[in-house]
Structures are given as structure tokens and as C-alpha cells.
């Protein structure tokens, strides 16, 4: 798979992009426009995605291959983050929030299209994170 050779370079670019968010974060903090609290989480997740892309492949002989554990880690972290956001936003029961997040993250990741709830009503970052 020749396209896998792009992942390490793309990962570095995404990590640098995450660091460039320091400038708008500083401006937001300086002007007190009310959005400064969103930048640290966004920077952290963008940097983590870049790091994931940088390390998501490994060499087998002369080929680059994706690692299964990285896919499992990505889905697991998606379930945890979406469950936490649901618990903070809409659900009062952590078990129900985790169950809803698990079903919808796996459904989106496998592109089956099944859904038990309207996840466009979830906190805005949860559906975006599930798409990663």
C-alpha cells in the first residue's frame, strides 16, 4: 500500500498545525472573547491525531503496514471521549452514556449507518471525534 508512506509525513504536518493554534489561543486569551477554553483540548486532540498518524504504520521488510492495536486504541478512545462528553452534556447515567457512545462510534467507524439516537444533538465535539 503505497499511500501508507504518506502517513508519517502527514502526521508531522498535523502536529505542527496543532502547535500553530497557540497563536489564536493567545489572541483569544488576550481579548477575552470567551473561546479560549476550547483551544487546549483542540490542540491536544489535533496533536494526538498527528502523533497517531506518525506512528500508525510499521515496517515489515520493505513495506509499511498499519498496526491493529492502533485501530483498537482509536476506537476505544473514541468511545471514552464521546461517552465522557455525553455524560457531561446530556446523560446523567455514565453507563448509558458509554453504551450510546460505544454503539454509535462503532456504527460510524464501520460505516453501517445504524444509529439509536440523533448524535447531531450531542455536544458538538463528540460527532467530530467519532469521525476520526
Coordinates of N, CA, C and O in Angstrom, one line a residue:
X1 N 0.8 -1.2 0.0 CA 0.0 0.0 0.0 C 0.9 1.2 0.0 O 1.4 1.7 1.0
X2 N 1.0 1.8 -1.2 CA 1.9 3.0 -1.2 C 1.4 4.2 -0.5 O 2.2 5.1 -0.1
X3 N 0.1 4.4 -0.3 CA -0.4 5.6 0.3 C 0.0 5.6 1.8 O 0.0 6.7 2.4
X4 N 0.4 4.5 2.4 CA 0.8 4.4 3.8 C 2.1 5.2 4.1 O 2.4 5.6 5.2
X5 N 2.9 5.4 3.0 CA 4.1 6.1 3.2 C 3.9 7.6 3.5 O 4.8 8.3 4.0
X6 N 2.7 8.1 3.2 CA 2.3 9.5 3.4 C 2.0 9.7 4.9 O 2.2 10.8 5.4
X7 N 1.5 8.7 5.6 CA 1.1 8.9 7.0 C 2.2 9.5 7.9 O 1.8 10.5 8.6
X8 N 3.4 9.1 7.9 CA 4.4 9.7 8.8 C 4.6 11.2 8.5 O 4.7 12.0 9.5
X9 N 4.7 11.5 7.3 CA 4.9 12.9 6.9 C 3.6 13.8 7.3 O 3.7 14.8 7.8
X10 N 2.5 13.2 6.9 CA 1.2 13.9 7.2 C 1.1 14.1 8.7 O 0.6 15.1 9.2
X11 N 1.5 13.1 9.5 CA 1.4 13.2 11.0 C 2.3 14.3 11.5 O 1.8 15.1 12.4
X12 N 3.4 14.5 11.0 CA 4.3 15.6 11.4 C 3.6 17.0 11.0 O 3.6 17.9 11.8
X13 N 3.0 17.0 9.9 CA 2.4 18.3 9.4 C 1.2 18.6 10.4 O 1.0 19.7 10.8
X14 N 0.4 17.6 10.7 CA -0.7 17.8 11.7 C -0.2 18.2 13.0 O -0.8 19.1 13.7
X15 N 0.9 17.6 13.5 CA 1.4 18.0 14.8 C 1.9 19.5 14.8 O 1.7 20.2 15.8
X16 N 2.5 19.9 13.7 CA 2.9 21.3 13.6 C 1.7 22.2 13.5 O 1.7 23.3 14.1
X17 N 0.7 21.8 12.8 CA -0.6 22.5 12.8 C -1.1 22.7 14.2 O -1.7 23.8 14.5
X18 N -1.1 21.7 15.0 CA -1.6 21.8 16.4 C -0.8 22.9 17.1 O -1.4 23.6 17.9
X19 N 0.5 23.0 16.9 CA 1.3 24.0 17.6 C 1.0 25.4 17.1 O 1.1 26.3 17.8
X20 N 0.5 25.5 15.8 CA 0.2 26.8 15.3 C -1.1 27.4 15.9 O -1.3 28.6 15.8
X21 N -1.8 26.5 16.6 CA -3.0 27.0 17.3 C -2.7 27.8 18.5 O -3.6 28.4 19.2
X22 N -1.4 27.8 18.9 CA -1.0 28.7 20.1 C -1.3 30.1 19.8 O -1.6 30.9 20.7
X23 N -1.1 30.6 18.6 CA -1.3 32.0 18.2 C -2.8 32.4 18.4 O -3.0 33.4 19.1
X24 N -3.8 31.7 17.8 CA -5.1 32.2 18.0 C -5.6 32.0 19.5 O -6.4 32.7 20.0
X25 N -5.0 31.0 20.1 CA -5.3 30.8 21.6 C -4.9 32.0 22.4 O -5.6 32.5 23.2
X26 N -3.6 32.5 22.1 CA -3.1 33.7 22.7 C -4.0 34.9 22.5 O -4.3 35.7 23.4
X27 N -4.4 35.1 21.2 CA -5.2 36.2 20.9 C -6.6 36.1 21.6 O -7.1 37.1 22.1
X28 N -7.1 34.9 21.6 CA -8.4 34.7 22.3 C -8.3 35.0 23.8 O -9.2 35.6 24.4
X29 N -7.2 34.5 24.4 CA -7.0 34.8 25.8 C -6.8 36.3 26.1 O -7.3 36.8 27.1
X30 N -6.1 36.9 25.2 CA -5.8 38.3 25.4 C -7.0 39.2 25.2 O -7.2 40.2 25.9
X31 N -7.9 38.8 24.3 CA -9.1 39.6 24.0 C -10.3 39.2 24.9 O -11.3 39.9 24.8
X32 N -10.2 38.1 25.6 CA -11.2 37.5 26.5 C -12.6 37.4 25.7 O -13.6 37.9 26.1
X33 N -12.5 36.7 24.5 CA -13.7 36.6 23.7 C -14.5 35.4 24.1 O -15.5 35.1 23.5
X34 N -14.1 34.6 25.1 CA -14.9 33.5 25.6 C -14.7 32.2 24.9 O -15.3 31.2 25.3
X35 N -13.8 32.1 24.0 CA -13.5 30.9 23.3 C -12.1 30.3 23.7 O -11.8 29.2 23.2
X36 N -11.5 30.9 24.6 CA -10.1 30.4 25.0 C -10.1 29.0 25.6 O -9.1 28.3 25.6
X37 N -11.2 28.6 26.2 CA -11.3 27.3 26.8 C -11.3 26.2 25.8 O -11.0 25.0 26.2
X38 N -11.7 26.4 24.6 CA -11.8 25.4 23.6 C -10.4 25.0 23.0 O -10.2 23.9 22.5
X39 N -9.5 25.9 23.0 CA -8.2 25.7 22.4 C -7.3 24.6 23.0 O -6.7 23.8 22.2
X40 N -7.2 24.5 24.3 CA -6.3 23.4 24.8 C -6.7 22.0 24.4 O -5.9 21.2 23.9
X41 N -8.0 21.7 24.5 CA -8.5 20.4 24.1 C -8.3 20.1 22.6 O -7.9 19.1 22.2
X42 N -8.6 21.2 21.8 CA -8.5 21.0 20.4 C -7.0 20.8 20.0 O -6.7 20.0 19.1
X43 N -6.1 21.6 20.6 CA -4.7 21.4 20.3 C -4.2 20.0 20.7 O -3.5 19.4 20.0
X44 N -4.7 19.6 21.9 CA -4.2 18.2 22.4 C -4.7 17.1 21.4 O -4.0 16.2 21.1
X45 N -6.0 17.2 21.0 CA -6.5 16.2 20.2 C -5.9 16.2 18.8 O -5.7 15.2 18.2
X46 N -5.7 17.4 18.2 CA -5.0 17.5 16.9 C -3.6 17.0 17.0 O -3.2 16.3 16.1
X47 N -2.9 17.3 18.0 CA -1.5 16.8 18.2 C -1.6 15.3 18.3 O -0.7 14.6 17.8
X48 N -2.5 14.8 19.1 CA -2.6 13.3 19.3 C -2.9 12.6 18.0 O -2.4 11.5 17.7
X49 N -3.8 13.2 17.2 CA -4.1 12.6 15.8 C -2.9 12.6 14.9 O -2.6 11.7 14.2
X50 N -2.1 13.7 15.0 CA -0.8 13.7 14.2 C 0.2 12.7 14.7 O 0.8 12.0 13.9
X51 N 0.2 12.5 16.0 CA 1.1 11.5 16.6 C 0.7 10.1 16.2 O 1.5 9.3 15.8
X52 N -0.6 9.9 16.2 CA -1.2 8.6 15.8 C -0.8 8.4 14.3 O -0.4 7.3 13.9
X53 N -1.0 9.4 13.4 CA -0.6 9.2 12.0 C 0.8 8.9 11.8 O 1.3 8.2 11.0
X54 N 1.6 9.6 12.7 CA 3.1 9.4 12.6 C 3.5 8.0 13.0 O 4.4 7.4 12.4
X55 N 2.8 7.4 13.9 CA 3.2 6.1 14.4 C 2.3 4.9 14.0 O 2.4 3.8 14.5
X56 N 1.3 5.2 13.2 CA 0.3 4.2 12.8 C 0.8 3.1 11.9 O 0.0 2.2 11.7
X57 N 1.9 3.3 11.4 CA 2.4 2.2 10.4 C 3.8 1.7 10.9 O 4.5 2.4 11.6
X58 N 4.1 0.5 10.6 CA 5.4 0.0 10.9 C 5.9 -0.8 9.7 O 5.2 -1.2 8.9
X59 N 7.2 -1.0 9.7 CA 7.9 -1.6 8.6 C 7.9 -3.1 8.7 O 8.3 -3.6 9.8
X60 N 7.5 -3.8 7.7 CA 7.6 -5.2 7.6 C 8.4 -5.5 6.4 O 7.9 -5.3 5.2
X61 N 9.6 -5.8 6.6 CA 10.5 -6.0 5.5 C 10.7 -4.6 4.8 O 11.3 -3.7 5.3
X62 N 10.2 -4.5 3.6 CA 10.3 -3.3 2.8 C 9.0 -2.6 2.7 O 8.9 -1.6 2.0
X63 N 8.0 -3.0 3.4 CA 6.6 -2.5 3.3 C 6.2 -1.8 4.6 O 6.7 -2.2 5.7
X64 N 5.3 -0.8 4.5 CA 4.7 -0.2 5.7 C 3.4 -0.8 5.9 O 2.6 -0.9 5.0
X65 N 3.0 -1.2 7.1 CA 1.8 -1.9 7.4 C 1.1 -1.2 8.6 O 1.8 -0.8 9.5
X66 N -0.2 -1.0 8.6 CA -0.9 -0.4 9.7 C -0.9 -1.4 10.9 O -0.9 -2.6 10.7
X67 N -0.9 -0.9 12.1 CA -0.9 -1.7 13.3 C -2.3 -1.9 13.8 O -3.1 -0.9 13.9
X68 N -2.7 -3.1 14.1 CA -4.1 -3.4 14.6 C -4.4 -2.7 15.9 O -5.4 -2.2 16.2
X69 N -3.4 -2.7 16.8 CA -3.6 -2.1 18.1 C -3.9 -0.6 18.0 O -4.6 -0.1 18.8
X70 N -3.4 0.0 17.0 CA -3.7 1.5 16.8 C -5.2 1.7 16.5 O -5.8 2.6 16.9
X71 N -5.7 0.8 15.6 CA -7.2 0.9 15.3 C -8.0 0.7 16.5 O -9.0 1.4 16.8
X72 N -7.6 -0.3 17.3 CA -8.4 -0.6 18.6 C -8.3 0.5 19.5 O -9.2 0.9 20.2
X73 N -7.1 1.1 19.6 CA -6.9 2.3 20.5 C -7.7 3.4 20.1 O -8.3 4.1 20.9
X74 N -7.8 3.7 18.8 CA -8.5 4.8 18.2 C -10.0 4.6 18.5 O -10.7 5.6 19.0
X75 N -10.6 3.4 18.3 CA -12.0 3.2 18.6 C -12.3 3.3 20.1 O -13.2 3.9 20.5
X76 N -11.4 2.7 20.9 CA -11.6 2.7 22.3 C -11.5 4.2 22.9 O -12.3 4.5 23.7
X77 N -10.6 4.9 22.4 CA -10.5 6.3 22.9 C -11.7 7.1 22.4 O -12.2 8.0 23.1
X78 N -12.2 6.8 21.2 CA -13.4 7.5 20.7 C -14.6 7.2 21.5 O -15.4 8.1 21.8
X79 N -14.7 6.0 22.0 CA -15.8 5.6 22.8 C -15.7 6.3 24.2 O -16.7 6.9 24.7
X80 N -14.5 6.4 24.7 CA -14.3 7.0 26.0 C -14.6 8.5 26.0 O -15.3 9.1 26.8
X81 N -14.0 9.2 24.9 CA -14.2 10.6 24.8 C -15.7 10.9 24.5 O -16.2 11.8 25.2
X82 N -16.3 10.2 23.6 CA -17.7 10.5 23.3 C -18.6 10.2 24.5 O -19.5 11.0 24.8
X83 N -18.3 9.1 25.3 CA -19.1 8.8 26.5 C -18.9 9.9 27.5 O -19.9 10.3 28.2
X84 N -17.7 10.4 27.7 CA -17.4 11.4 28.7 C -18.2 12.7 28.3 O -18.8 13.4 29.1
X85 N -18.1 13.1 27.0 CA -18.8 14.3 26.6 C -20.3 14.1 26.7 O -21.0 15.1 27.1
X86 N -20.9 12.9 26.5 CA -22.3 12.7 26.7 C -22.6 12.8 28.2 O -23.7 13.3 28.5
X87 N -21.8 12.2 29.0 CA -22.1 12.2 30.4 C -22.1 13.7 31.0 O -22.9 14.0 31.8
X88 N -21.1 14.5 30.5 CA -21.1 15.9 30.9 C -22.2 16.7 30.3 O -22.7 17.6 31.0
X89 N -22.7 16.3 29.1 CA -23.7 17.2 28.5 C -25.1 16.7 28.6 O -25.9 17.5 29.1
X90 N -25.4 15.5 28.2 CA -26.8 15.1 28.2 C -27.2 14.0 29.1 O -28.3 14.0 29.6
X91 N -26.4 13.0 29.3 CA -26.8 11.8 30.1 C -26.4 12.0 31.5 O -25.3 12.4 31.8
X92 N -27.2 11.5 32.4 CA -26.9 11.6 33.8 C -26.4 10.2 34.3 O -25.7 10.1 35.3
X93 N -26.6 9.2 33.5 CA -26.1 7.8 33.8 C -24.9 7.5 33.0 O -24.9 7.5 31.8
X94 N -23.7 7.3 33.7 CA -22.5 7.1 32.9 C -22.5 5.8 32.1 O -22.0 5.7 31.0
X95 N -23.2 4.8 32.6 CA -23.3 3.5 31.8 C -24.1 3.7 30.5 O -23.7 3.2 29.5
X96 N -25.2 4.4 30.6 CA -26.0 4.7 29.4 C -25.2 5.6 28.4 O -25.3 5.3 27.2
X97 N -24.5 6.5 28.9 CA -23.6 7.4 28.0 C -22.6 6.6 27.3 O -22.4 6.7 26.1
X98 N -21.9 5.6 28.1 CA -20.9 4.8 27.4 C -21.5 3.8 26.4 O -21.0 3.6 25.4
X99 N -22.7 3.3 26.7 CA -23.4 2.4 25.8 C -23.8 3.1 24.5 O -23.5 2.6 23.4
X100 N -24.3 4.3 24.6 CA -24.7 5.0 23.5 C -23.4 5.4 22.6 O -23.4 5.3 21.4
X101 N -22.4 5.8 23.3 CA -21.1 6.2 22.6 C -20.5 4.9 21.9 O -20.1 5.0 20.8
X102 N -20.5 3.8 22.6 CA -19.9 2.6 22.0 C -20.7 2.2 20.7 O -20.1 2.0 19.7
X103 N -22.0 2.2 20.8 CA -22.8 1.7 19.6 C -22.6 2.7 18.5 O -22.3 2.3 17.3
X104 N -22.6 4.0 18.8 CA -22.5 5.0 17.7 C -21.1 5.1 17.1 O -21.0 5.4 15.9
X105 N -20.1 5.0 17.9 CA -18.7 5.1 17.4 C -18.4 3.9 16.5 O -17.9 4.0 15.4
X106 N -18.8 2.7 17.0 CA -18.6 1.5 16.1 C -19.4 1.6 14.9 O -19.0 1.2 13.8
X107 N -20.7 2.1 15.0 CA -21.5 2.2 13.8 C -20.9 3.2 12.8 O -20.9 2.9 11.6
X108 N -20.4 4.3 13.3 CA -19.8 5.3 12.4 C -18.5 4.8 11.8 O -18.2 5.0 10.6
X109 N -17.7 4.1 12.6 CA -16.4 3.6 12.2 C -16.6 2.5 11.2 O -15.8 2.4 10.2
X110 N -17.6 1.7 11.3 CA -17.8 0.6 10.3 C -18.7 1.0 9.1 O -18.9 0.2 8.2
X111 N -19.1 2.3 9.1 CA -20.0 2.9 8.1 C -21.2 2.1 7.8 O -21.7 2.0 6.7
X112 N -21.8 1.4 8.9 CA -23.1 0.7 8.7 C -24.3 1.7 8.6 O -25.3 1.4 8.0
X113 N -24.1 2.8 9.3 CA -25.2 3.8 9.2 C -26.3 3.7 10.3 O -27.2 4.4 10.4
X114 N -26.1 2.6 11.1 CA -27.1 2.4 12.2 C -26.9 3.5 13.3 O -25.8 3.9 13.5
X115 N -28.0 3.9 13.9 CA -27.9 4.9 15.0 C -29.2 4.7 15.9 O -30.3 4.5 15.4
X116 N -28.9 4.8 17.2 CA -30.0 4.7 18.1 C -30.5 6.1 18.6 O -31.6 6.2 19.1
X117 N -29.7 7.1 18.4 CA -30.0 8.4 18.8 C -29.6 9.4 17.7 O -28.8 9.0 16.9
X118 N -30.0 10.6 17.8 CA -29.6 11.6 16.9 C -28.4 12.3 17.5 O -28.4 13.1 18.3
X119 N -27.2 11.8 17.0 CA -26.0 12.3 17.6 C -25.6 13.7 17.1 O -24.6 14.3 17.6
X120 N -26.4 14.3 16.3 CA -26.2 15.7 16.0 C -26.6 16.6 17.1 O -26.3 17.8 17.2
X121 N -27.4 16.0 18.1 CA -27.8 16.8 19.3 C -26.8 16.6 20.4 O -27.0 17.2 21.5
X122 N -25.8 15.8 20.2 CA -24.7 15.6 21.2 C -23.9 16.9 21.3 O -23.9 17.7 20.4
X123 N -23.0 16.9 22.3 CA -22.1 18.0 22.3 C -21.3 18.1 21.0 O -20.9 17.0 20.5
X124 N -21.0 19.2 20.5 CA -20.5 19.4 19.2 C -19.2 18.6 18.8 O -19.1 18.2 17.7
X125 N -18.4 18.4 19.8 CA -17.1 17.8 19.5 C -17.3 16.2 19.4 O -16.5 15.6 18.8
X126 N -18.3 15.6 20.0 CA -18.4 14.2 20.0 C -18.6 13.6 18.6 O -17.8 12.7 18.3
X127 N -19.5 14.1 17.8 CA -19.6 13.5 16.5 C -18.3 13.8 15.6 O -17.9 12.9 14.8
X128 N -17.7 14.9 15.8 CA -16.4 15.2 15.1 C -15.3 14.2 15.5 O -14.6 13.7 14.6
X129 N -15.2 13.9 16.8 CA -14.2 13.0 17.2 C -14.5 11.5 16.7 O -13.6 10.8 16.4
X130 N -15.8 11.2 16.7 CA -16.2 9.9 16.2 C -15.8 9.7 14.7 O -15.6 8.6 14.3
X131 N -15.8 10.7 13.9 CA -15.4 10.6 12.5 C -14.0 10.4 12.3 O -13.6 9.9 11.3
X132 N -13.1 10.7 13.3 CA -11.7 10.5 13.2 C -11.5 9.0 13.2 O -11.0 8.2 13.2

